[in-house]
Amino acid sequence: MDKKYAIYAILFAVLFSHAQEVALPTDLRQHNLTEFNASLFNPVFSLDRNNPESIAWWSRYQWQTIDGDPTSIFLNYSRKINTQSSIGVGFVQNNTGVFLNTGGVLNYAYAFDFGSNMQLSVGLNVFGYNSEIADDRYNPNPEILLPQLELSKNAFIMQFAPGVRFSVDGFSVGFTAENLFDYNFSTNKSASASDEKIYMAMIDYRLPLTLFSGADNAYLLPMLYVKSVPYGDTQVGLNALLSSNKFWLQGGFNSFYGISGGLGGRFFKHISLGALIEYGLDAEIKDQDPSFEIIAAYTLSSPDARKKVVGFEEDEVPVELEKTEDVIPLEDGDRIAEEEKMQKELSKAEALAQKNALKKEKKQKRVRGRKKKALAEELRVAQELAEAKRLKEEQEAAALAKAIQMKEQKRLDSIKAIELALAKKIQDDLDMIADRKKAGKAVTQGHYEEVEKLQGQKAGFYLIGNVYGTSRYRDIFVESLKKKGIDAKYFYLEKTKWDYVYLERFDTLSEAEAARDNKFNGKYAEKTWIFRIIGE
């Protein structure tokens, strides 16, 4: 490692002899990548930060005007293989201030679904790049032998950057290492020492939003991250992304690079264009030119109109309607043959319908015959009973009355047993809720609300699909649920001034939790929560 330190010492000495400029950290400077090409931030982000299939370009102009050469470039193709995995391949170039690294990157990510909106995702970026001296102002004296520098002028390096993320509902915790493993094929040694590794931890929360008409699938995604950088202070940053199907806005802060703000738009359902500017705040870099970033992307497949709102990390595959194929006119001969075929099929269908009708008529005749026989038997028994003695009639009448009484009592006992079982189930459920509250635990996972009474509503647990402040959007939502076969209803809560649209009412919390966790028996994939009415 003495050779590597010698290289940095020589280059930094030359750089500072020419101009007093701030040394750049050696990382990828990808802290503003929140949507397209976010797999460079953490390899698992290829699962949900890009559209299903897209090509995206990102370039960063560090402390310079936008008409100069970019210091970082990333051209990437990514796509979802299925609901649980994704891949990507791209070209990457990064100027660290000492070395210019140019090469490619492969990405793969996979998600393990544990149910209850819990998911563990793992991913890997594999870099292969050529590394050369970035500053051509340094021309060493040919009489001075610097074998370390010669080895570094043209070195091929493989670098492995794994990442992991654990998600529960909309909350996620992640970790990645930019150069956990690397190898220099020119020196046949590791390209970095143990104290030159770059690690990053992050937490984020995806919050679904309802914006103006036409801006669908909107969400707010704030993220906090901490990043260790060799030979520099640990970076602490915060960024936030507001995204919809029409536009996106983002802002951020990095303890080294300063504050940033950007925006972008989506055009013709496939093209996305955006830009970002970043200003330094620290005394060392506030006099530098601002940094710029450019994003351009083309979505190859149709964007998912039901983009997951965490942690609905998203588990269902979107069903796409197949495009109706153009009808090609048939030639006359083919048309006649097709008509004959259709006529044969129609004749078969008519014959089958006639056969079924005959079967139905025969079955009805057999039923009528059995009814006539049963009626005749009843008349015969009645005549025999009429001829029997009065005592026998009284005994039989008493026995019949007793049998009816026993049958009715059995029915009442069965109803009582069902009611007792339901009452016990409800009481056990209430005891469980009381125990959770007494222990200071949440009544249930996810969002939960309760009120003592609500006029016109039965006590119980209501599975809430959404809440609305206006009747217009409420009715639109209820109508969309009816199209899915869900008979949704709603009630008004005076305290919040909102209409609560619920999919169904349940007697117990356990039943409501089961319906929430199984996505209402697979009928409703969006996020739901539980509202309790305690009494009536």
Coordinates of C-alpha atoms in Angstrom, one line a residue:
M1 CA 0.0 0.0 0.0
D2 CA 3.1 2.3 0.2
K3 CA 3.0 2.5 -3.6
K4 CA -0.6 3.7 -3.6
Y5 CA 0.0 6.4 -0.9
A6 CA 3.1 7.5 -2.9
I7 CA 0.9 8.0 -6.0
Y8 CA -1.7 10.1 -4.1
A9 CA 1.1 12.2 -2.4
I10 CA 2.8 13.0 -5.7
L11 CA -0.4 13.8 -7.5
F12 CA -1.8 15.9 -4.7
A13 CA 1.5 17.8 -4.5
V14 CA 1.4 18.6 -8.2
L15 CA -2.3 19.6 -8.1
F16 CA -1.8 22.0 -5.2
S17 CA 1.3 23.5 -6.8
H18 CA -0.9 24.5 -9.7
A19 CA -4.0 25.8 -7.9
Q20 CA -5.5 25.7 -4.4
E21 CA -8.5 23.5 -5.2
V22 CA -10.5 21.2 -3.0
A23 CA -9.7 17.6 -3.4
L24 CA -12.6 15.4 -4.6
P25 CA -13.7 12.3 -2.6
T26 CA -13.0 9.1 -4.5
D27 CA -16.6 7.9 -4.4
L28 CA -19.1 7.8 -7.4
R29 CA -20.9 11.0 -6.2
Q30 CA -24.3 9.4 -6.9
H31 CA -26.0 10.8 -3.8
N32 CA -28.7 12.6 -5.9
L33 CA -29.8 9.5 -7.9
T34 CA -33.3 9.0 -6.4
E35 CA -35.2 7.5 -9.4
F36 CA -33.6 6.6 -12.7
N37 CA -30.2 4.9 -12.4
A38 CA -30.7 4.6 -8.7
S39 CA -29.1 1.1 -8.8
L40 CA -25.8 3.0 -8.7
F41 CA -26.8 4.3 -5.2
N42 CA -27.8 0.8 -4.0
P43 CA -28.0 -2.2 -6.3
V44 CA -31.3 -3.3 -4.8
F45 CA -33.0 -0.1 -6.0
S46 CA -33.3 -1.5 -9.5
L47 CA -36.2 -3.5 -8.2
D48 CA -38.5 -0.5 -7.7
R49 CA -36.8 2.8 -8.6
N50 CA -36.9 2.4 -12.4
N51 CA -39.8 1.7 -14.7
P52 CA -40.3 -2.0 -15.7
E53 CA -37.8 -1.6 -18.6
S54 CA -35.8 1.6 -19.5
I55 CA -32.6 3.1 -20.8
A56 CA -31.4 6.0 -18.7
W57 CA -28.5 8.5 -19.0
W58 CA -27.0 10.4 -16.1
S59 CA -24.1 12.9 -16.2
R60 CA -22.7 15.0 -13.5
Y61 CA -20.6 18.2 -14.0
Q62 CA -18.7 18.7 -10.7
W63 CA -17.9 22.3 -9.8
Q64 CA -17.9 23.5 -13.4
T65 CA -20.0 25.0 -16.1
I66 CA -22.3 22.7 -18.0
D67 CA -20.5 23.3 -21.3
G68 CA -17.5 21.3 -20.0
D69 CA -16.9 17.6 -20.0
P70 CA -18.9 15.7 -17.4
T71 CA -17.0 14.3 -14.4
S72 CA -19.4 11.3 -14.1
I73 CA -21.4 9.4 -16.7
F74 CA -23.7 6.5 -16.3
L75 CA -25.7 5.0 -19.3
N76 CA -27.8 2.1 -18.0
Y77 CA -30.3 -0.4 -19.3
S78 CA -32.5 -2.1 -16.7
R79 CA -35.6 -4.2 -16.6
K80 CA -37.7 -6.4 -14.2
I81 CA -37.3 -10.1 -14.9
N82 CA -40.4 -10.8 -12.7
T83 CA -42.0 -9.4 -9.6
Q84 CA -39.0 -10.5 -7.5
S85 CA -35.9 -9.9 -9.6
S86 CA -34.3 -7.3 -11.9
I87 CA -31.2 -7.0 -14.0
G88 CA -29.2 -4.1 -15.5
V89 CA -26.2 -3.4 -17.7
G90 CA -24.5 -0.1 -18.3
F91 CA -21.5 2.1 -19.2
V92 CA -19.9 4.1 -16.4
Q93 CA -17.1 6.7 -16.3
N94 CA -16.0 8.5 -13.1
N95 CA -13.3 11.1 -12.6
T96 CA -12.1 10.8 -9.0
G97 CA -9.8 13.8 -9.4
V98 CA -6.8 11.5 -9.4
F99 CA -7.9 8.6 -11.7
L100 CA -10.3 8.5 -14.6
N101 CA -12.2 5.2 -14.4
T102 CA -14.0 4.0 -17.6
G103 CA -15.8 0.7 -18.0
G104 CA -19.1 -1.2 -17.5
V105 CA -21.3 -2.4 -14.8
L106 CA -23.7 -5.4 -14.4
N107 CA -26.6 -5.3 -11.9
Y108 CA -28.8 -8.0 -10.4
A109 CA -31.2 -7.8 -7.5
Y110 CA -33.6 -10.3 -5.9
A111 CA -36.4 -9.8 -3.3
F112 CA -37.5 -12.4 -0.7
D113 CA -41.1 -11.9 0.3
F114 CA -42.0 -12.9 3.9
G115 CA -45.6 -11.7 3.8
S116 CA -47.3 -9.1 6.0
N117 CA -45.6 -6.5 3.7
M118 CA -42.1 -7.6 4.8
Q119 CA -39.4 -8.0 2.2
L120 CA -35.7 -8.6 2.2
S121 CA -33.9 -7.6 -1.0
V122 CA -30.3 -8.3 -2.0
G123 CA -28.4 -7.0 -5.0
L124 CA -24.9 -6.8 -6.6
N125 CA -23.2 -4.3 -8.9
V126 CA -20.1 -5.8 -10.7
F127 CA -17.8 -3.1 -12.2
G128 CA -15.1 -3.7 -14.7
Y129 CA -13.1 -0.6 -15.7
N130 CA -9.8 0.8 -17.0
S131 CA -8.1 3.2 -14.6
E132 CA -5.7 5.9 -15.7
I133 CA -4.3 9.1 -14.4
A134 CA -6.9 11.8 -14.6
D135 CA -4.8 15.0 -14.6
D136 CA -2.7 15.3 -17.7
R137 CA -1.0 18.4 -16.4
Y138 CA 1.3 16.1 -14.5
N139 CA 4.3 15.3 -16.7
P140 CA 7.0 13.6 -14.7
N141 CA 10.7 14.1 -15.4
P142 CA 11.7 11.0 -17.6
E143 CA 14.9 10.8 -15.6
I144 CA 12.9 10.2 -12.4
L145 CA 11.7 6.6 -12.3
L146 CA 8.2 6.2 -10.8
P147 CA 7.2 2.6 -11.4
Q148 CA 4.1 3.1 -9.1
L149 CA 2.8 5.8 -11.4
E150 CA 3.5 3.8 -14.5
L151 CA 1.5 0.8 -13.1
S152 CA -1.4 3.2 -12.4
K153 CA -1.5 4.8 -15.8
N154 CA -3.4 1.9 -17.4
A155 CA -4.8 -0.7 -14.9
F156 CA -7.9 -2.9 -15.3
I157 CA -9.9 -3.3 -12.1
M158 CA -12.8 -5.5 -11.2
Q159 CA -15.0 -4.2 -8.3
F160 CA -17.9 -5.8 -6.5
A161 CA -20.5 -3.6 -4.7
P162 CA -23.2 -5.6 -2.8
G163 CA -26.3 -4.1 -1.3
V164 CA -29.1 -5.2 1.0
R165 CA -32.4 -3.7 2.1
F166 CA -35.1 -4.7 4.6
S167 CA -38.6 -3.3 4.1
V168 CA -41.7 -3.3 6.3
D169 CA -44.8 -1.5 4.8
G170 CA -43.4 1.8 3.5
F171 CA -40.3 1.9 5.8
S172 CA -36.9 0.6 4.5
V173 CA -33.4 0.2 5.9
G174 CA -30.5 -0.5 3.5
F175 CA -26.7 -0.9 3.4
T176 CA -24.2 -1.0 0.5
A177 CA -20.5 -1.1 0.0
E178 CA -19.1 0.5 -3.3
N179 CA -15.9 -1.5 -3.3
L180 CA -16.2 -4.3 -0.8
F181 CA -14.1 -6.5 -3.0
D182 CA -11.9 -5.4 -5.9
Y183 CA -8.9 -6.7 -7.8
N184 CA -6.3 -5.0 -10.0
F185 CA -5.3 -7.2 -12.8
S186 CA -2.2 -5.1 -13.6
T187 CA -0.7 -5.5 -10.2
N188 CA -2.4 -8.9 -9.4
K189 CA -3.4 -7.4 -6.0
S190 CA -6.4 -5.8 -4.3
A191 CA -7.1 -2.4 -5.7
S192 CA -7.9 -0.9 -2.3
A193 CA -6.9 -1.4 1.3
S194 CA -9.2 -2.2 4.2
D195 CA -9.3 1.5 5.2
E196 CA -10.2 2.6 1.6
K197 CA -13.6 0.9 1.5
I198 CA -16.7 3.0 0.9
Y199 CA -19.7 2.1 3.0
M200 CA -23.2 3.6 3.0
A201 CA -26.3 3.1 5.2
M202 CA -29.7 4.5 4.5
I203 CA -33.3 4.7 5.8
D204 CA -36.3 5.8 3.8
Y205 CA -40.1 5.9 3.9
R206 CA -42.5 5.9 0.9
L207 CA -45.6 7.9 1.5
P208 CA -48.5 7.8 -1.1
L209 CA -50.0 11.1 -2.1
T210 CA -53.1 12.4 -3.9
L211 CA -52.2 15.4 -6.1
F212 CA -54.2 17.2 -8.7
S213 CA -56.2 15.5 -11.5
G214 CA -54.0 13.8 -14.1
A215 CA -51.0 13.4 -11.7
D216 CA -51.5 9.8 -10.7
N217 CA -49.4 7.3 -8.7
A218 CA -47.8 10.2 -6.7
Y219 CA -45.6 9.5 -3.7
L220 CA -43.1 11.3 -1.4
L221 CA -39.9 9.5 -0.7
P222 CA -37.6 11.0 2.0
M223 CA -34.3 9.3 2.6
L224 CA -31.5 9.8 5.2
Y225 CA -28.0 8.3 4.5
V226 CA -24.5 8.1 6.0
K227 CA -21.5 7.5 3.9
S228 CA -17.9 6.8 4.8
V229 CA -15.3 8.1 2.3
P230 CA -11.5 7.3 2.4
Y231 CA -9.3 10.2 3.3
G232 CA -12.3 12.4 4.0
D233 CA -15.0 13.2 6.6
T234 CA -18.0 10.9 6.8
Q235 CA -20.8 12.3 4.7
V236 CA -24.3 12.7 6.1
G237 CA -27.1 13.5 3.7
L238 CA -30.9 13.8 3.3
N239 CA -32.8 13.9 0.0
A240 CA -36.5 13.8 -0.8
L241 CA -38.3 12.8 -4.1
L242 CA -41.8 13.8 -5.0
S243 CA -42.8 11.7 -8.0
S244 CA -45.8 11.2 -10.2
N245 CA -46.6 9.9 -13.7
K246 CA -46.3 13.5 -15.1
F247 CA -43.3 15.0 -13.3
W248 CA -40.8 14.7 -10.4
L249 CA -39.3 17.1 -8.0
Q250 CA -36.3 16.5 -5.7
G251 CA -34.2 18.3 -3.1
G252 CA -31.3 17.3 -1.0
F253 CA -28.5 18.1 1.4
N254 CA -25.0 16.6 1.7
S255 CA -22.7 17.6 4.5
F256 CA -19.8 17.9 1.9
Y257 CA -21.4 18.8 -1.4
G258 CA -24.1 21.2 -0.1
I259 CA -27.7 21.6 -1.1
S260 CA -29.3 20.5 -4.3
G261 CA -32.6 20.9 -6.2
G262 CA -33.9 19.3 -9.3
L263 CA -37.0 18.7 -11.4
G264 CA -38.0 16.6 -14.4
G265 CA -41.0 15.8 -16.7
R266 CA -42.4 12.8 -18.4
F267 CA -43.5 13.2 -22.0
F268 CA -45.4 10.9 -24.4
K269 CA -45.5 8.2 -21.7
H270 CA -42.0 7.0 -22.6
I271 CA -39.6 10.0 -22.4
S272 CA -38.3 11.5 -19.2
L273 CA -36.0 14.5 -19.0
G274 CA -34.6 16.2 -15.8
A275 CA -31.9 18.4 -14.4
L276 CA -30.4 19.2 -11.0
I277 CA -28.1 21.9 -9.6
E278 CA -26.1 21.7 -6.4
Y279 CA -24.4 24.5 -4.4
G280 CA -21.7 24.1 -1.9
L281 CA -22.2 25.5 1.6
D282 CA -19.0 24.6 3.3
A283 CA -16.3 27.2 3.6
E284 CA -13.9 25.0 1.5
I285 CA -16.2 24.7 -1.5
K286 CA -18.7 27.6 -1.4
D287 CA -16.5 29.6 -3.8
Q288 CA -16.6 26.7 -6.4
D289 CA -18.9 26.7 -9.4
P290 CA -22.2 24.9 -8.8
S291 CA -22.4 21.3 -9.9
F292 CA -25.0 20.2 -12.5
E293 CA -26.7 16.8 -13.2
I294 CA -28.6 15.8 -16.3
I295 CA -31.1 12.9 -16.5
A296 CA -32.6 11.5 -19.7
A297 CA -34.5 8.2 -19.9
Y298 CA -36.6 6.3 -22.4
T299 CA -39.1 3.7 -21.1
L300 CA -39.3 0.7 -23.4
S301 CA -42.4 -0.9 -22.0
S302 CA -45.6 0.7 -20.6
P303 CA -45.1 2.1 -17.1
D304 CA -46.9 0.2 -14.3
A305 CA -50.1 2.1 -13.7
R306 CA -50.4 0.5 -10.3
K307 CA -47.0 1.4 -8.9
K308 CA -46.6 0.0 -5.3
V309 CA -47.0 2.2 -2.4
V310 CA -44.8 0.9 0.3
G311 CA -44.5 -1.6 1.7
F312 CA -46.6 -2.8 -0.7
E313 CA -43.0 -3.4 -2.0
E314 CA -44.9 -4.0 -4.0
D315 CA -45.9 -8.5 -4.6
E316 CA -48.6 -8.5 -7.5
V317 CA -47.8 -8.7 -11.3
P318 CA -49.6 -6.0 -13.2
V319 CA -52.0 -7.4 -15.8
E320 CA -51.6 -5.7 -19.2
L321 CA -54.3 -5.8 -21.8
E322 CA -53.1 -7.3 -25.0
K323 CA -53.4 -5.0 -28.0
T324 CA -56.1 -6.0 -30.4
E325 CA -54.4 -7.3 -33.5
D326 CA -55.3 -5.8 -36.8
V327 CA -57.9 -7.8 -38.7
I328 CA -56.5 -9.0 -42.0
P329 CA -59.2 -9.4 -44.7
L330 CA -59.6 -13.0 -45.9
E331 CA -59.6 -14.0 -49.5
D332 CA -63.0 -15.2 -50.9
G333 CA -62.1 -18.9 -50.7
D334 CA -60.8 -18.5 -47.2
R335 CA -63.9 -16.5 -46.2
I336 CA -66.3 -19.2 -47.6
A337 CA -64.4 -21.9 -45.7
E338 CA -64.4 -19.9 -42.6
E339 CA -68.2 -19.3 -42.9
E340 CA -68.8 -23.1 -43.4
K341 CA -66.6 -23.8 -40.4
M342 CA -68.6 -21.3 -38.3
Q343 CA -71.9 -22.9 -39.6
K344 CA -70.7 -26.3 -38.5
E345 CA -69.8 -25.0 -35.1
L346 CA -73.2 -23.3 -34.8
S347 CA -75.0 -26.6 -35.8
K348 CA -73.0 -28.5 -33.2
A349 CA -73.9 -25.8 -30.6
E350 CA -77.6 -26.0 -31.5
A351 CA -77.6 -29.8 -31.3
L352 CA -75.9 -29.7 -28.0
A353 CA -78.4 -27.2 -26.7
Q354 CA -81.3 -29.3 -27.9
K355 CA -79.8 -32.4 -26.2
N356 CA -79.5 -30.5 -23.0
A357 CA -83.1 -29.3 -23.2
L358 CA -84.3 -32.9 -23.6
K359 CA -82.3 -34.1 -20.6
K360 CA -83.7 -31.2 -18.6
E361 CA -87.3 -32.1 -19.6
K362 CA -86.8 -35.8 -18.7
K363 CA -85.4 -34.8 -15.3
Q364 CA -88.4 -32.6 -14.7
K365 CA -90.8 -35.4 -15.6
R366 CA -89.0 -37.7 -13.1
V367 CA -89.3 -35.1 -10.4
R368 CA -93.0 -34.6 -11.1
G369 CA -93.5 -38.4 -11.0
R370 CA -91.8 -38.7 -7.6
K371 CA -93.9 -35.9 -6.3
K372 CA -97.1 -37.6 -7.4
K373 CA -96.1 -40.9 -5.8
A374 CA -95.2 -39.1 -2.6
L375 CA -98.6 -37.4 -2.6
A376 CA -100.4 -40.7 -3.1
E377 CA -98.5 -42.3 -0.3
E378 CA -99.4 -39.4 2.0
L379 CA -103.1 -39.8 1.1
R380 CA -103.0 -43.5 1.9
V381 CA -101.4 -43.0 5.2
A382 CA -103.9 -40.3 6.0
Q383 CA -106.8 -42.7 5.3
E384 CA -105.2 -45.4 7.4
L385 CA -104.8 -43.0 10.3
A386 CA -108.4 -41.9 9.9
E387 CA -109.5 -45.5 10.4
A388 CA -107.4 -46.0 13.4
K389 CA -108.8 -45.7 16.9
R390 CA -108.9 -42.4 18.7
L391 CA -106.4 -43.5 21.3
K392 CA -103.9 -44.5 18.7
E393 CA -104.5 -41.1 16.9
E394 CA -103.8 -39.3 20.2
Q395 CA -100.7 -41.3 20.9
E396 CA -99.3 -40.7 17.4
A397 CA -100.2 -37.0 17.6
A398 CA -98.5 -36.7 21.0
A399 CA -95.4 -38.5 19.6
L400 CA -95.4 -36.2 16.6
A401 CA -95.7 -33.2 18.7
K402 CA -92.8 -34.4 20.9
A403 CA -90.6 -35.0 17.9
I404 CA -91.3 -31.5 16.6
Q405 CA -90.6 -30.1 20.0
M406 CA -87.3 -32.0 20.2
K407 CA -86.3 -30.9 16.6
E408 CA -87.1 -27.3 17.5
Q409 CA -85.1 -27.5 20.7
K410 CA -82.2 -29.0 18.9
R411 CA -82.3 -26.1 16.4
L412 CA -82.4 -23.6 19.2
D413 CA -79.5 -25.3 21.0
S414 CA -77.5 -25.2 17.8
I415 CA -78.2 -21.5 17.3
K416 CA -77.3 -20.8 20.9
A417 CA -74.0 -22.8 20.6
I418 CA -73.1 -20.7 17.5
E419 CA -74.0 -17.5 19.3
L420 CA -71.9 -18.6 22.4
A421 CA -69.0 -19.5 20.2
L422 CA -69.2 -16.1 18.4
A423 CA -69.5 -14.3 21.7
K424 CA -66.5 -16.2 23.1
K425 CA -64.5 -15.4 19.9
I426 CA -65.4 -11.7 20.2
Q427 CA -64.5 -11.7 23.9
D428 CA -61.2 -13.4 23.3
D429 CA -60.5 -10.8 20.6
L430 CA -61.4 -8.0 23.0
D431 CA -59.1 -9.5 25.7
M432 CA -56.3 -9.7 23.2
I433 CA -56.8 -6.0 22.3
A434 CA -56.9 -5.0 26.0
D435 CA -53.7 -7.0 26.7
R436 CA -51.9 -5.2 23.9
K437 CA -53.0 -1.8 25.1
K438 CA -52.0 -2.7 28.7
A439 CA -48.6 -3.8 27.5
G440 CA -48.1 -0.5 25.6
K441 CA -48.1 -2.3 22.3
A442 CA -49.9 -1.3 19.1
V443 CA -53.3 -2.8 18.7
T444 CA -52.4 -4.1 15.2
Q445 CA -49.8 -3.6 12.6
G446 CA -50.1 -0.6 10.3
H447 CA -52.4 2.4 10.7
Y448 CA -55.3 1.9 13.2
E449 CA -58.1 4.2 14.6
E450 CA -61.1 3.7 16.9
V451 CA -64.1 5.6 18.2
E452 CA -66.5 4.8 21.0
K453 CA -69.7 5.1 19.0
L454 CA -70.8 6.1 15.5
Q455 CA -74.5 6.8 14.7
G456 CA -75.9 4.4 12.2
Q457 CA -72.9 2.0 12.3
K458 CA -72.6 -1.3 14.1
A459 CA -69.8 -2.0 16.4
G460 CA -66.9 -4.0 14.9
F461 CA -63.8 -3.7 12.8
Y462 CA -63.9 -1.9 9.4
L463 CA -61.3 -2.6 6.7
I464 CA -60.6 0.9 5.3
G465 CA -59.5 1.3 1.7
N466 CA -59.2 5.1 1.7
V467 CA -60.6 8.4 3.2
Y468 CA -61.9 11.4 1.3
G469 CA -62.7 15.0 2.1
T470 CA -65.0 15.4 -0.9
S471 CA -67.8 13.3 -2.3
R472 CA -66.5 13.5 -5.8
Y473 CA -63.4 11.5 -5.4
R474 CA -65.1 9.2 -2.8
D475 CA -67.7 8.2 -5.4
I476 CA -65.1 7.7 -8.1
F477 CA -63.2 5.4 -5.7
V478 CA -66.3 3.4 -4.7
E479 CA -67.3 3.0 -8.3
S480 CA -63.8 1.6 -9.2
L481 CA -64.1 -0.9 -6.4
K482 CA -67.5 -2.1 -7.7
K483 CA -65.8 -2.8 -11.0
K484 CA -63.5 -5.1 -9.1
G485 CA -66.4 -6.9 -7.5
I486 CA -66.1 -5.2 -4.1
D487 CA -69.3 -3.8 -2.6
A488 CA -67.6 -1.0 -0.7
K489 CA -69.5 1.3 1.7
Y490 CA -68.6 4.4 3.6
F491 CA -69.4 6.4 6.8
Y492 CA -68.8 10.0 7.8
L493 CA -66.7 10.9 10.9
E494 CA -67.6 14.3 12.3
K495 CA -64.3 14.5 14.2
T496 CA -62.1 14.4 11.1
K497 CA -64.7 15.7 8.5
W498 CA -63.8 12.7 6.3
D499 CA -65.7 9.9 4.6
Y500 CA -64.1 6.5 5.4
V501 CA -64.6 4.0 2.5
Y502 CA -64.5 0.5 3.9
L503 CA -64.3 -2.8 2.0
E504 CA -66.1 -4.9 4.7
R505 CA -67.0 -4.9 8.4
F506 CA -65.8 -7.8 10.7
D507 CA -66.8 -8.9 14.1
T508 CA -63.2 -9.4 15.3
L509 CA -59.8 -7.8 14.9
S510 CA -58.4 -11.2 13.8
E511 CA -60.8 -11.5 10.9
A512 CA -60.0 -7.9 9.9
E513 CA -56.2 -8.5 10.1
A514 CA -56.5 -11.6 8.0
A515 CA -58.5 -9.7 5.3
R516 CA -55.8 -6.9 5.4
D517 CA -52.9 -9.3 5.1
N518 CA -54.4 -11.4 2.3
K519 CA -55.2 -8.3 0.3
F520 CA -59.0 -8.9 0.8
N521 CA -58.7 -12.4 -0.6
G522 CA -56.6 -11.1 -3.5
K523 CA -59.3 -8.7 -4.6
Y524 CA -57.6 -5.4 -3.5
A525 CA -53.8 -5.0 -3.9
E526 CA -53.5 -1.5 -2.4
K527 CA -52.8 -0.7 1.3
T528 CA -55.6 -1.0 3.8
W529 CA -55.9 -0.3 7.5
I530 CA -58.4 -1.0 10.3
F531 CA -60.9 1.3 12.0
R532 CA -62.8 0.1 15.1
I533 CA -66.2 1.2 16.4
I534 CA -66.3 0.1 20.0
G535 CA -70.0 0.4 20.9
E536 CA -73.4 1.1 19.4

